[in-house]
XYZ file of C-alpha atoms in Angstrom:
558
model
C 0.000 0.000 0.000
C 1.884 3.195 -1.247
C -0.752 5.703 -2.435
C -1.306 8.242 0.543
C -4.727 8.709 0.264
C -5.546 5.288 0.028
C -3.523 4.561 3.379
C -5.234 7.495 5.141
C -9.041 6.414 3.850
C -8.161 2.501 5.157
C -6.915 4.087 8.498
C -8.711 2.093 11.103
C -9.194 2.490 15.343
C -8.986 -1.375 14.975
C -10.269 -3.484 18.382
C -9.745 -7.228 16.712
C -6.162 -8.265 16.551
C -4.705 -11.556 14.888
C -2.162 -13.504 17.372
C 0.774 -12.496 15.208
C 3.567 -10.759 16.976
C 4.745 -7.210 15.786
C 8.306 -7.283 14.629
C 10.841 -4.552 15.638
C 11.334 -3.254 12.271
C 7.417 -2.540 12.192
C 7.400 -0.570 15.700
C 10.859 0.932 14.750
C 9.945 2.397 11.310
C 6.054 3.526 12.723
C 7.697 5.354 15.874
C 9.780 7.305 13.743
C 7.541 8.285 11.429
C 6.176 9.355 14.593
C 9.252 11.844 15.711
C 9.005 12.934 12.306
C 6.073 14.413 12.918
C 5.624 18.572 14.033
C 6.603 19.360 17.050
C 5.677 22.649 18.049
C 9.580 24.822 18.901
C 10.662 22.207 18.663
C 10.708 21.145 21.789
C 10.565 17.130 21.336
C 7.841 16.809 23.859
C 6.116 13.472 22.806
C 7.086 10.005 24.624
C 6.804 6.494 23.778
C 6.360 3.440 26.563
C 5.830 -0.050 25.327
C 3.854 -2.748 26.880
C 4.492 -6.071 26.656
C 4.119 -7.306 30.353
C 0.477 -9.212 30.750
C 0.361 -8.141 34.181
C 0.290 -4.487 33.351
C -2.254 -5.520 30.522
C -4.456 -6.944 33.043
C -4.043 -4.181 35.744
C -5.046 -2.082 32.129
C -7.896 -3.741 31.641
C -9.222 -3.770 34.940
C -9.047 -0.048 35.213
C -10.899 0.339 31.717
C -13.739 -1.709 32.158
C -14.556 0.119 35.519
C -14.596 3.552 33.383
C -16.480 1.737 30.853
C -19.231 1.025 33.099
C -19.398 4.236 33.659
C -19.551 5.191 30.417
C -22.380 2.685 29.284
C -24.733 4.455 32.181
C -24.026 8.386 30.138
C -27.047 7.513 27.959
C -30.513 7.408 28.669
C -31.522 6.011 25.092
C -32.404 2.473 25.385
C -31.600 1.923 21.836
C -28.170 3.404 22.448
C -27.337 1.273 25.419
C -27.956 -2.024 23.385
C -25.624 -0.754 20.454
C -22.813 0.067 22.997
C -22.989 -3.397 24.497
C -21.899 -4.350 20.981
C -19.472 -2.689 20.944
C -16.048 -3.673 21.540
C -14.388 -0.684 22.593
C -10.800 -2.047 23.619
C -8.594 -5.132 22.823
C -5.412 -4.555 25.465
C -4.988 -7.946 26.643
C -6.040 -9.236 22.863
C -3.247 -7.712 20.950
C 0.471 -8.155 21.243
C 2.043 -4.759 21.932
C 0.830 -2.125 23.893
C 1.896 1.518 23.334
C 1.137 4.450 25.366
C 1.942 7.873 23.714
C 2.388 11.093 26.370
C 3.534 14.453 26.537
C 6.549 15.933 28.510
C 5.050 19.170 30.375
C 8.359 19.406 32.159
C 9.255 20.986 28.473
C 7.097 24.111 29.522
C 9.938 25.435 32.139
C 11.644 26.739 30.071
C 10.754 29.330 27.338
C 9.930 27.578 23.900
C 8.668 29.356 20.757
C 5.025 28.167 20.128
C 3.797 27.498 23.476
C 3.793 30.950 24.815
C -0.171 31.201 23.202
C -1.028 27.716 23.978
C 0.495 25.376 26.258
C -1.593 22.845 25.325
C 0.536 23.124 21.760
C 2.394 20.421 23.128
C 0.251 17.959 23.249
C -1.600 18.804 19.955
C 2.265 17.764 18.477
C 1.973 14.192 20.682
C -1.292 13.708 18.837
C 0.180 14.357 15.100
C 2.689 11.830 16.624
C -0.076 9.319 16.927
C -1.618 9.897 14.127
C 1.625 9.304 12.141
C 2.232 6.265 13.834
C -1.303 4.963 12.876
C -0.689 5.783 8.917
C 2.931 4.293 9.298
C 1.485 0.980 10.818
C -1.473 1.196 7.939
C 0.549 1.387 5.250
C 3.281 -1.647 6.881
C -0.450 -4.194 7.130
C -0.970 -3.034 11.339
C -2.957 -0.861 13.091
C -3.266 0.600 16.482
C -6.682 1.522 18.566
C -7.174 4.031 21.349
C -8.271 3.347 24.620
C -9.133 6.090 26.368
C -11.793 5.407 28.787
C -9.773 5.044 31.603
C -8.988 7.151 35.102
C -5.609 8.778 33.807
C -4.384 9.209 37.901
C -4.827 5.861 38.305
C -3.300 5.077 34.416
C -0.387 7.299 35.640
C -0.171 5.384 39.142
C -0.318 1.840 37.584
C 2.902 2.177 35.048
C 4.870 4.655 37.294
C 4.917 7.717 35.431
C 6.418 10.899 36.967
C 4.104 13.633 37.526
C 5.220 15.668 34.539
C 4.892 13.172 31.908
C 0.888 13.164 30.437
C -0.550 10.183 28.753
C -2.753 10.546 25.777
C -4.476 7.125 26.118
C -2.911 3.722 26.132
C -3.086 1.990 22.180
C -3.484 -1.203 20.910
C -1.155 -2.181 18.514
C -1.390 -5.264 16.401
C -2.375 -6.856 12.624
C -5.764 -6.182 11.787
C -8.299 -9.378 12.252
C -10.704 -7.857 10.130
C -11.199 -4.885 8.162
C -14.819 -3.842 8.981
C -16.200 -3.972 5.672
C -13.804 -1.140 4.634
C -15.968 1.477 7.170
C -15.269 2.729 10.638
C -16.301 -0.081 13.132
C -18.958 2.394 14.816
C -20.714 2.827 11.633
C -20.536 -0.886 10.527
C -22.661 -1.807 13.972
C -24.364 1.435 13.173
C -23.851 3.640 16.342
C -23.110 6.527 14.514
C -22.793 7.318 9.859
C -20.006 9.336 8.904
C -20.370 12.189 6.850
C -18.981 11.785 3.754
C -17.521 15.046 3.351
C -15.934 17.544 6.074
C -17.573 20.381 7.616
C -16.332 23.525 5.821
C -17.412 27.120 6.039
C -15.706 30.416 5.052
C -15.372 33.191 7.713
C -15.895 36.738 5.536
C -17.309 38.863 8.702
C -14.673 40.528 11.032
C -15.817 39.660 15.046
C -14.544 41.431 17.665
C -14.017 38.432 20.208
C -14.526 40.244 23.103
C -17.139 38.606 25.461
C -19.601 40.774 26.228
C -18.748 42.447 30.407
C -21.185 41.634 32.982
C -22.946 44.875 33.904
C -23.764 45.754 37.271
C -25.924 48.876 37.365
C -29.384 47.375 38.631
C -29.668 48.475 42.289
C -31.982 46.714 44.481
C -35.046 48.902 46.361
C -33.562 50.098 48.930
C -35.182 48.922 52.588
C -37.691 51.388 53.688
C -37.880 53.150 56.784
C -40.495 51.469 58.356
C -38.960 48.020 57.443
C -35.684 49.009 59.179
C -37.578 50.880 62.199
C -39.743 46.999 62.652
C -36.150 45.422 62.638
C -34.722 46.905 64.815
C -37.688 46.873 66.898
C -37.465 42.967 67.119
C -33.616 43.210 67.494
C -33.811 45.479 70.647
C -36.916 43.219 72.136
C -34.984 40.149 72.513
C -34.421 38.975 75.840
C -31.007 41.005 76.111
C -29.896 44.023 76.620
C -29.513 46.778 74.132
C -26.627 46.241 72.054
C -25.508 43.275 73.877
C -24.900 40.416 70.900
C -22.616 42.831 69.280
C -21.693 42.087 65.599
C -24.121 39.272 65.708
C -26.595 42.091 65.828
C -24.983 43.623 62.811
C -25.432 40.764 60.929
C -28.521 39.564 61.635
C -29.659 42.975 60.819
C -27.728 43.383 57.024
C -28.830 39.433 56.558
C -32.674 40.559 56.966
C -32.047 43.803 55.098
C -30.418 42.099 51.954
C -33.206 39.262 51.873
C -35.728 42.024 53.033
C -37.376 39.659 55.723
C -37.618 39.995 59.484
C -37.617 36.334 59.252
C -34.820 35.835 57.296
C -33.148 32.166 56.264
C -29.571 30.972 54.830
C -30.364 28.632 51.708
C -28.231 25.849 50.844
C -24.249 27.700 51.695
C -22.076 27.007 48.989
C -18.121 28.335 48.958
C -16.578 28.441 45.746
C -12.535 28.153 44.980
C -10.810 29.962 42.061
C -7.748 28.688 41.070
C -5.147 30.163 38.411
C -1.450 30.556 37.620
C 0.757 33.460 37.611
C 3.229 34.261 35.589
C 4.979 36.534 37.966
C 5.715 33.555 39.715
C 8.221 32.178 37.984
C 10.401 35.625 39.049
C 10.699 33.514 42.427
C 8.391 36.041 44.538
C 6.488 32.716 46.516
C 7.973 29.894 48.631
C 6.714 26.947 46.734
C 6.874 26.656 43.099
C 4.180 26.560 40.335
C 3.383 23.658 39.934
C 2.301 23.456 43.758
C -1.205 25.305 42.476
C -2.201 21.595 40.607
C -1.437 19.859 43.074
C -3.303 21.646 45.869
C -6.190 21.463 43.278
C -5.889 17.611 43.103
C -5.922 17.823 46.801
C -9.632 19.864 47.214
C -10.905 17.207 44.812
C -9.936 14.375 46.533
C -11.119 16.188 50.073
C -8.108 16.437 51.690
C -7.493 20.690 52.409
C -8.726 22.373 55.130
C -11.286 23.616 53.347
C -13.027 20.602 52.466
C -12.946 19.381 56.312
C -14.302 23.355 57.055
C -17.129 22.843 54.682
C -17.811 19.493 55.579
C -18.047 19.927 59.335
C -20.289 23.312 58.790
C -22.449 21.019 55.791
C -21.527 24.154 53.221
C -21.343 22.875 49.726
C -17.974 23.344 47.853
C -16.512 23.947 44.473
C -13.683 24.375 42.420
C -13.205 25.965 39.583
C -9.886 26.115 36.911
C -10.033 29.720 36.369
C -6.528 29.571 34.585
C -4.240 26.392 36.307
C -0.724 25.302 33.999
C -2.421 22.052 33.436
C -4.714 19.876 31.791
C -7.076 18.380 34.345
C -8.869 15.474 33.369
C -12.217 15.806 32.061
C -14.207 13.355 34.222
C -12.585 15.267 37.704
C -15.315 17.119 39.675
C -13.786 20.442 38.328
C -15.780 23.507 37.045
C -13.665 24.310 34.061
C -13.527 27.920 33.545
C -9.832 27.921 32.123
C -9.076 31.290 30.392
C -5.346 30.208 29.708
C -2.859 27.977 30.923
C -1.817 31.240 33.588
C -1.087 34.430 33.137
C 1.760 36.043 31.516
C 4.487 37.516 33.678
C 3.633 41.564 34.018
C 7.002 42.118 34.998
C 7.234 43.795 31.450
C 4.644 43.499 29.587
C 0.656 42.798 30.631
C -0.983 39.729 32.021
C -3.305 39.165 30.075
C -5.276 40.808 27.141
C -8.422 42.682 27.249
C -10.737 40.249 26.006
C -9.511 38.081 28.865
C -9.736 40.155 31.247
C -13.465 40.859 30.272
C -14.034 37.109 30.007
C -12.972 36.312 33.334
C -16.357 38.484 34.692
C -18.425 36.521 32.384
C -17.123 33.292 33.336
C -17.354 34.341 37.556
C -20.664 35.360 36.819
C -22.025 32.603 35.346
C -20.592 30.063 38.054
C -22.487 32.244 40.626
C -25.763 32.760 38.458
C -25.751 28.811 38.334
C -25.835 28.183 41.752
C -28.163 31.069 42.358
C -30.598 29.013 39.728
C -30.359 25.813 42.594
C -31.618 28.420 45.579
C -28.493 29.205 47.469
C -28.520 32.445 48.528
C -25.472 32.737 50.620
C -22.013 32.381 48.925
C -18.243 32.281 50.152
C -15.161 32.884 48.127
C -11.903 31.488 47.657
C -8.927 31.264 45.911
C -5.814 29.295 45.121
C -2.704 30.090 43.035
C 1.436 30.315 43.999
C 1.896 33.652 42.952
C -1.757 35.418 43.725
C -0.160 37.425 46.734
C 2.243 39.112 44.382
C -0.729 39.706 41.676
C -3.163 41.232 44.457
C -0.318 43.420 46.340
C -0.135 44.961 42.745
C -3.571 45.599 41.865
C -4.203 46.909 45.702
C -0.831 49.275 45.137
C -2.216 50.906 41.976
C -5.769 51.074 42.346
C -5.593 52.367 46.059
C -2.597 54.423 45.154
C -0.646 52.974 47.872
C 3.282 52.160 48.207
C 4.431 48.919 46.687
C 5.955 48.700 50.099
C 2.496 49.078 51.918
C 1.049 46.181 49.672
C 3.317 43.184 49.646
C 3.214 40.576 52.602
C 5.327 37.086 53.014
C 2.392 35.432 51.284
C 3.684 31.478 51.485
C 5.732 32.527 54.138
C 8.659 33.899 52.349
C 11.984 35.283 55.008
C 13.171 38.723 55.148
C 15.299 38.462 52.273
C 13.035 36.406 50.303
C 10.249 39.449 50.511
C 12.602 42.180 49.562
C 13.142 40.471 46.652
C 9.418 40.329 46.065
C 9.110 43.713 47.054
C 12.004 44.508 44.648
C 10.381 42.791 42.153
C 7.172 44.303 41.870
C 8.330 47.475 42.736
C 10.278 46.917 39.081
C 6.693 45.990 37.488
C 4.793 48.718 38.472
C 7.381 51.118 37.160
C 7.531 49.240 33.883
C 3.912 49.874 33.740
C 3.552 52.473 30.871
C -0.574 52.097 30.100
C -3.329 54.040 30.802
C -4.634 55.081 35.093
C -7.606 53.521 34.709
C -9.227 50.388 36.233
C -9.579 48.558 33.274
C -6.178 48.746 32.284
C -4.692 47.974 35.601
C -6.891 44.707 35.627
C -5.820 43.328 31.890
C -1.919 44.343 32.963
C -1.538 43.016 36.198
C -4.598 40.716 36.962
C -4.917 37.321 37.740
C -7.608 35.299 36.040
C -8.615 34.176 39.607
C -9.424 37.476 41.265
C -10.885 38.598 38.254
C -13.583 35.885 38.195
C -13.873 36.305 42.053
C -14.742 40.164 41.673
C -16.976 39.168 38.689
C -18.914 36.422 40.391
C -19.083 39.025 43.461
C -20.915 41.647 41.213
C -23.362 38.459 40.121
C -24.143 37.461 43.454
C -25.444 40.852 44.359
C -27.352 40.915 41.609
C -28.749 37.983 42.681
C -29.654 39.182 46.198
C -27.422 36.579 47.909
C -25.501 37.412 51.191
C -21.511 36.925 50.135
C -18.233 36.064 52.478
C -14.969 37.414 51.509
C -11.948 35.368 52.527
C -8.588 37.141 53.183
C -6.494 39.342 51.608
C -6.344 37.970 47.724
C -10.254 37.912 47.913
C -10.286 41.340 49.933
C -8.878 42.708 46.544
C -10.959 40.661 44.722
C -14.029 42.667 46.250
C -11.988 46.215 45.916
C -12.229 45.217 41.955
C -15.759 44.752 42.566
C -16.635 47.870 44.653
C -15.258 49.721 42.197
C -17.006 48.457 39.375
C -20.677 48.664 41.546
C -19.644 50.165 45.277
C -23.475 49.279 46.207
C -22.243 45.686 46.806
C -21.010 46.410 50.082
C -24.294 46.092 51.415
C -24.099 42.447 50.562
C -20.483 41.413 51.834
C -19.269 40.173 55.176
C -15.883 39.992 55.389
C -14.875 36.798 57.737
C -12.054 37.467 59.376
C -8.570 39.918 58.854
C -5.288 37.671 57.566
C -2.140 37.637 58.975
C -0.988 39.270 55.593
C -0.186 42.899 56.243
C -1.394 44.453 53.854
C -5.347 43.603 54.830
C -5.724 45.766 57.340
C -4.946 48.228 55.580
C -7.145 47.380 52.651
C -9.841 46.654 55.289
C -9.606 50.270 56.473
C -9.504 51.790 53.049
C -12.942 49.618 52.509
C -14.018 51.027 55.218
C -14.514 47.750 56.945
C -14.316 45.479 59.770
C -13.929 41.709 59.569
C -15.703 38.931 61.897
C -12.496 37.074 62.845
C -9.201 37.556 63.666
C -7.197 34.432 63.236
C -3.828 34.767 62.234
C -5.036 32.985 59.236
C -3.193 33.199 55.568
C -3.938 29.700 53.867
C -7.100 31.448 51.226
C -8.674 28.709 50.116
C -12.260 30.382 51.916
C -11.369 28.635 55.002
C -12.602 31.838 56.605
C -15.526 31.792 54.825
C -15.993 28.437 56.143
C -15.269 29.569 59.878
C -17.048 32.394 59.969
C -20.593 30.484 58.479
C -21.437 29.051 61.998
C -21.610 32.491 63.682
C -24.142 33.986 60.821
C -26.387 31.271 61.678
C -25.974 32.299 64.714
C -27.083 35.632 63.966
C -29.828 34.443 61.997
C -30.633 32.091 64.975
C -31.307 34.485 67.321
C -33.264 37.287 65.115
C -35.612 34.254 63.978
C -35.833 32.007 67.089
C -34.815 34.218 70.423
C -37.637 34.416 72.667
C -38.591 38.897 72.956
C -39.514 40.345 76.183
C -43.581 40.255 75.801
C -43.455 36.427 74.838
C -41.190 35.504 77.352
C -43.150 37.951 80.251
C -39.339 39.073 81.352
C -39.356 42.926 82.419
C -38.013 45.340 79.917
C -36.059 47.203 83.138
């Protein structure tokens, strides 16, 4: 078989495989046509394991046809379910070699021409590997087929692979048993018919791109006089004396004004985590290094951070959301994928991120909140996660508030003395390289982080949405300033749970105008504040809604 096309139409994802071994010269000649094939700067990314142990086979096996139950539950069509039972969707123990294709993401340390618009250029080149193994194995009378209905952690865990090296799927490499009638073997047990011809369509109109920016400017009815007068009439008649609850007072009272109730009630809690990379990171300004942000994400999905044991003990829903992580998560994690970019760029000299990113990041915040506004919580906590965010947030605090670089910057990770000069140093550098415009907009899209940007936008949603919000420390403290200065009447909606151990808050709390709940020495983000802080505004709503008053009780006013 020499004529291209012909080799490309017979292309097969084959799943029957004859006994017959695969010689060397077959596997040698197919995985260099492989390395022949583009790899973006460069940068010789894409590995090659073979299997040819049984064991692992098995241990493959085992882990696929636990996914594929999975997968045979997705559909509710009847019909459907009895043509995937036909199926044969995987032949690892069948054929004789295995072959499992990855990506080297250790590559993206260092600067390399192509991936600096899309990381995930990388492992587009270890897929034009594959498929010019597959046409190299056509055209030699072999074939490969892709399994990849499988837990890749657990893929990773069972051959050993280091963390930075990413599988594509593991493939099936053998000679053909059959050619399925010349057609691909989903249409042949007719599952699916494929189009003869490609989808193709000329773009002639020039589109902007830019997402459209949430807008903030509806402002709920303000409480009326009498409303307030009535509650703090049933405030001051509670079996206590005047004033004596303190700031559970205050928020029982901004709790009933924002849900306009005297009676008022926290539906279904919910704290939400933003996670994204920096590029300023990679300057050296945090303790740990990047690639720290992943794996504290794998560690909230698998309930292991202190938030998840906050949120479970308190029985306050969580989330977490890829706002802009260095990494490809898988897609069946319990991850609300929101990924603007693989981080942001360094804005040491140059911006972050561009305009129609920036805007994108209060569409995507917004929606997240909207969503679980649509389920009936009304009562929302904020988070964050991302080596580097401390840095990012000093700078947007120093030039929106106009306040020394000095003023700004804490230890964040816990950095030593001479470790946070060096930050200081650093960003002190970035804000002088900083050349744009003094407006709000263009401080975001220079030094933002997709993280706080999504915060502030899904801030702005929930008080359009009437819901009572919880800001964390300090990176979600400037997350809100972003906010307030976008629509300052959200303040009416915020409690801020407690004042970090980071420096700078206090200061940004007293700019605000503010006062926070707690006072823990705390500086881990996540919304473990939020988390702490929940139990005392049920408390406040506790004792508005269920505290016996003077009359019922027949206790003397004096």
């Amino acid at each position: 078989m020499t004529n291209l096309d012909e080799i490309i139409k017979s292309r097969r994802d084959t799943r029957h495989f004859t006994n017959d071994e695969v010689p060397d010269a077959v596997i040698e000649k197919a995985l260099q046509a492989g390395h022949w094939a583009p790899s973006v700067g460069l940068t010789e990314a894409t590995r090659y394991y073979l299997i040819k142990s049984a064991e692992i086979k098995k241990a493959v096996k085992e882990l696929f046809l636990e996914y594929d139950k999975k997968a045979a539950a997705c559909t509710d069509d009847e019909l459907q379910k009895v043509q995937y039972q036909k199926l044969k969707l995987e032949a690892i123990e069948e054929a004789p070699l295995g072959l499992v294709i990855c990506y080297d993401r250790s590559v993206l340390n260092n600067f390399t021409i192509g991936t600096v618009g899309s990381n995930e250029a990388i492992k587009f080149s270890a897929v034009c590997a594959a498929q010019n193994i597959w046409l190299s194995l056509t055209e030699q009378g072999y074939s490969m087929g892709w399994v990849s209905i499988l837990n890749y952690y657990q893929f990773k865990e069972i051959l050993g692979l280091p963390e930075h090296i990413e599988p594509l799927g593991y493939f099936c490499v053998g000679k053909p048993a059959t050619n399925y009638d010349n057609q691909p073997m989903l249409q042949q047990l007719n599952w699916k018919q494929k189009s003869e011809t490609p989808f193709v369509s000329e773009i002639t109109e020039l589109h902007s791109g830019t997402e459209k920016q949430i807008e903030n400017h509806n402002i709920h009815p303000v409480a009326t006089d009498s409303f307030l007068k009535s509650l703090q009439q049933k405030i001051d008649q509670k079996t206590k004396p005047i004033g004596s609850l303190g700031v559970l007072e205050k928020i029982a009272k901004q709790v009933a004004t924002v849900f306009k109730t005297l009676e008022p009630k926290i539906n279904q809690p919910h704290i939400v985590v933003f996670a994204a990379d920096h590029g300023i990171a990679q300057h050296g300004v945090s303790a740990y290094p990047q690639d720290v942000t992943r794996q504290m994400l794998t560690n909230f999905l698998e309930g292991g951070a202190a938030i998840n044991v906050f949120c479970k003990q308190n029985k306050i829903a969580l989330s977490i959301v890829d706002a802009g992580v260095n990494y490809d998560f898988p897609s069946n994690t319990e991850l609300i994928t929101a990924k603007i970019d693989k981080g942001t760029h360094s804005f040491l000299n140059g911006p972050a991120m561009t305009e129609m990113q920036m805007n994108l990041c209060f569409s995507k915040g917004s929606e997240i909140v909207a969503a679980i506004a649509k389920q009936g919580g009304n009562c929302i906590g904020f988070g964050e996660m991302g080596i580097g965010n401390t840095a990012t947030a000093s700078v947007l605090m120093s030039v929106i508030c106009n306040f020394s670089i000095e003023d700004c910057v804490g230890r964040g990770t816990g950095v030593d003395d001479e470790k946070l000069q060096f930050k200081i140093d650093i960003l002190r550098k970035a804000v002088e390289n900083y050349k744009g415009e003094n407006d709000l907009e263009s401080y975001l899209a220079y030094f933002g982080g997709f993280e706080i940007l999504q915060m502030a936008g899904g801030m702005l949603e929930a008080y359009q949405q009437n819901m009572i919000f919880l800001v964390d420390g300090f990176i979600c403290s400037v997350a809100f300033l972003v906010a307030f200065k976008k629509n300052p009447a959200i303040m009416n909606n915020a409690i801020f749970s407690h004042q970090s151990a980071e420096k700078a808050h206090k200061k940004l709390l007293d700019y605000l105008g503010v006062s926070a709940v707690l006072q823990l020495d705390l500086r881990l983000g996540e919304g473990t504040g939020c988390a702490l802080v929940f139990p005392i505004i049920e408390s406040a709503v506790a004792f508005l809604n269920e505290m016996a008053s003077f009359e019922s009780a027949g206790v003397s006013e004096k």
